[in-house]
Amino acid sequence: MEKKTKSRKGLVIVLLVIAILIAVIPFFALKGAEFGGSDDAGSQMVAEIQGSEYTPWFEPILEQYLGGEIPGEIESLIFCLQTGIGVGIVAFIMGRFYERHKWKKDEEVENSDSH
């Protein structure tokens, strides 16, 4: 059992290093490149295909209420809050699956001991 745990830890470390490299390498390999969002890229592509400026179908509700664009800091805060809620939900579900697996394993051990 000890060897299996060590190999999993090694695999996790290797995968984390790969994920970090995937996130960091583009900044050094592509110096001076512009990293934009998908909204900007989509708007540019639609404008290129249509031959005219892209006009959105509607304005975001919060921007209508505020009477202008949301400040970047607030937009980032809302995005981080949304991300945190999503991560919390995913972590909760994964934890439940892990506990269910653990309970089943414990039940199997108890059933095999009683026979």
CSV table of C-alpha atoms in Angstrom, one decimal:
chain,number,residue,atom,x,y,z
A,1,MET,CA,0.0,0.0,0.0
A,2,GLU,CA,2.9,2.4,0.8
A,3,LYS,CA,4.3,2.1,-2.8
A,4,LYS,CA,0.9,3.0,-4.3
A,5,THR,CA,0.7,6.1,-2.2
A,6,LYS,CA,4.2,7.2,-3.1
A,7,SER,CA,3.5,6.7,-6.8
A,8,ARG,CA,0.3,8.8,-6.6
A,9,LYS,CA,2.1,11.6,-4.8
A,10,GLY,CA,4.7,11.5,-7.5
A,11,LEU,CA,2.1,11.6,-10.2
A,12,VAL,CA,0.3,14.5,-8.5
A,13,ILE,CA,3.5,16.5,-8.2
A,14,VAL,CA,4.4,15.9,-11.9
A,15,LEU,CA,0.9,16.9,-13.0
A,16,LEU,CA,1.1,20.1,-10.9
A,17,VAL,CA,4.5,21.0,-12.4
A,18,ILE,CA,3.1,20.4,-15.9
A,19,ALA,CA,0.1,22.6,-15.2
A,20,ILE,CA,2.3,25.4,-13.9
A,21,LEU,CA,4.5,25.2,-16.9
A,22,ILE,CA,1.5,25.3,-19.3
A,23,ALA,CA,0.4,28.5,-17.6
A,24,VAL,CA,3.8,30.2,-17.4
A,25,ILE,CA,5.7,29.2,-20.6
A,26,PRO,CA,3.5,31.3,-23.0
A,27,PHE,CA,4.5,34.5,-21.2
A,28,PHE,CA,8.2,33.9,-21.8
A,29,ALA,CA,7.9,32.2,-25.2
A,30,LEU,CA,5.7,34.8,-26.7
A,31,LYS,CA,7.2,38.1,-25.5
A,32,GLY,CA,5.2,41.1,-26.6
A,33,ALA,CA,2.1,39.0,-27.6
A,34,GLU,CA,-1.3,40.2,-26.6
A,35,PHE,CA,-3.4,37.9,-24.5
A,36,GLY,CA,-7.0,38.8,-24.9
A,37,GLY,CA,-10.3,37.3,-23.9
A,38,SER,CA,-12.6,35.2,-25.9
A,39,ASP,CA,-15.2,38.0,-26.0
A,40,ASP,CA,-12.8,40.3,-27.8
A,41,ALA,CA,-11.7,37.6,-30.2
A,42,GLY,CA,-15.3,36.6,-31.0
A,43,SER,CA,-16.3,40.3,-31.6
A,44,GLN,CA,-13.4,40.7,-34.0
A,45,MET,CA,-14.2,37.5,-35.8
A,46,VAL,CA,-17.9,38.5,-36.3
A,47,ALA,CA,-16.9,41.9,-37.5
A,48,GLU,CA,-14.4,40.3,-39.9
A,49,ILE,CA,-17.0,37.9,-41.3
A,50,GLN,CA,-19.9,40.5,-41.5
A,51,GLY,CA,-17.8,43.3,-42.7
A,52,SER,CA,-19.3,45.7,-40.2
A,53,GLU,CA,-18.9,46.5,-36.5
A,54,TYR,CA,-20.3,43.9,-34.1
A,55,THR,CA,-23.3,45.2,-32.0
A,56,PRO,CA,-24.4,43.2,-29.0
A,57,TRP,CA,-28.0,41.9,-28.8
A,58,PHE,CA,-28.4,43.3,-25.3
A,59,GLU,CA,-26.6,45.1,-22.5
A,60,PRO,CA,-25.7,43.3,-19.2
A,61,ILE,CA,-28.4,44.0,-16.6
A,62,LEU,CA,-25.9,45.3,-14.0
A,63,GLU,CA,-24.5,47.8,-16.5
A,64,GLN,CA,-28.0,49.1,-17.3
A,65,TYR,CA,-28.7,49.5,-13.6
A,66,LEU,CA,-25.4,51.3,-13.0
A,67,GLY,CA,-25.8,53.5,-16.1
A,68,GLY,CA,-22.4,52.5,-17.5
A,69,GLU,CA,-19.7,49.9,-17.6
A,70,ILE,CA,-18.8,47.9,-14.4
A,71,PRO,CA,-15.4,48.9,-13.1
A,72,GLY,CA,-12.7,46.3,-13.8
A,73,GLU,CA,-12.1,45.7,-10.1
A,74,ILE,CA,-15.8,44.9,-9.5
A,75,GLU,CA,-15.9,42.7,-12.5
A,76,SER,CA,-12.9,40.8,-11.3
A,77,LEU,CA,-14.5,40.5,-7.9
A,78,ILE,CA,-17.7,39.1,-9.3
A,79,PHE,CA,-15.7,36.6,-11.5
A,80,CYS,CA,-13.7,35.5,-8.5
A,81,LEU,CA,-16.9,35.0,-6.4
A,82,GLN,CA,-18.4,33.0,-9.2
A,83,THR,CA,-15.3,30.9,-9.5
A,84,GLY,CA,-15.2,30.3,-5.7
A,85,ILE,CA,-18.8,29.2,-5.7
A,86,GLY,CA,-18.1,26.8,-8.6
A,87,VAL,CA,-15.0,25.4,-6.9
A,88,GLY,CA,-16.9,24.9,-3.7
A,89,ILE,CA,-19.6,23.0,-5.4
A,90,VAL,CA,-17.2,20.8,-7.3
A,91,ALA,CA,-15.1,20.1,-4.1
A,92,PHE,CA,-18.3,19.3,-2.2
A,93,ILE,CA,-19.4,16.7,-4.8
A,94,MET,CA,-15.9,15.2,-5.0
A,95,GLY,CA,-15.8,14.9,-1.2
A,96,ARG,CA,-19.2,13.2,-1.2
A,97,PHE,CA,-18.0,10.7,-3.8
A,98,TYR,CA,-14.8,10.1,-1.8
A,99,GLU,CA,-16.7,9.5,1.4
A,100,ARG,CA,-19.2,7.2,-0.3
A,101,HIS,CA,-16.3,5.1,-1.6
A,102,LYS,CA,-14.8,5.0,1.8
A,103,TRP,CA,-18.1,3.9,3.4
A,104,LYS,CA,-18.5,1.1,0.9
A,105,LYS,CA,-15.0,0.0,1.5
A,106,ASP,CA,-15.6,0.0,5.3
A,107,GLU,CA,-18.8,-2.0,4.8
A,108,GLU,CA,-17.0,-4.6,2.7
A,109,VAL,CA,-14.4,-5.0,5.4
A,110,GLU,CA,-17.0,-5.4,8.1
A,111,ASN,CA,-19.0,-7.9,6.0
A,112,SER,CA,-15.9,-10.0,5.3
A,113,ASP,CA,-14.9,-9.9,8.9
A,114,SER,CA,-18.3,-11.2,10.1
A,115,HIS,CA,-18.2,-14.2,7.8
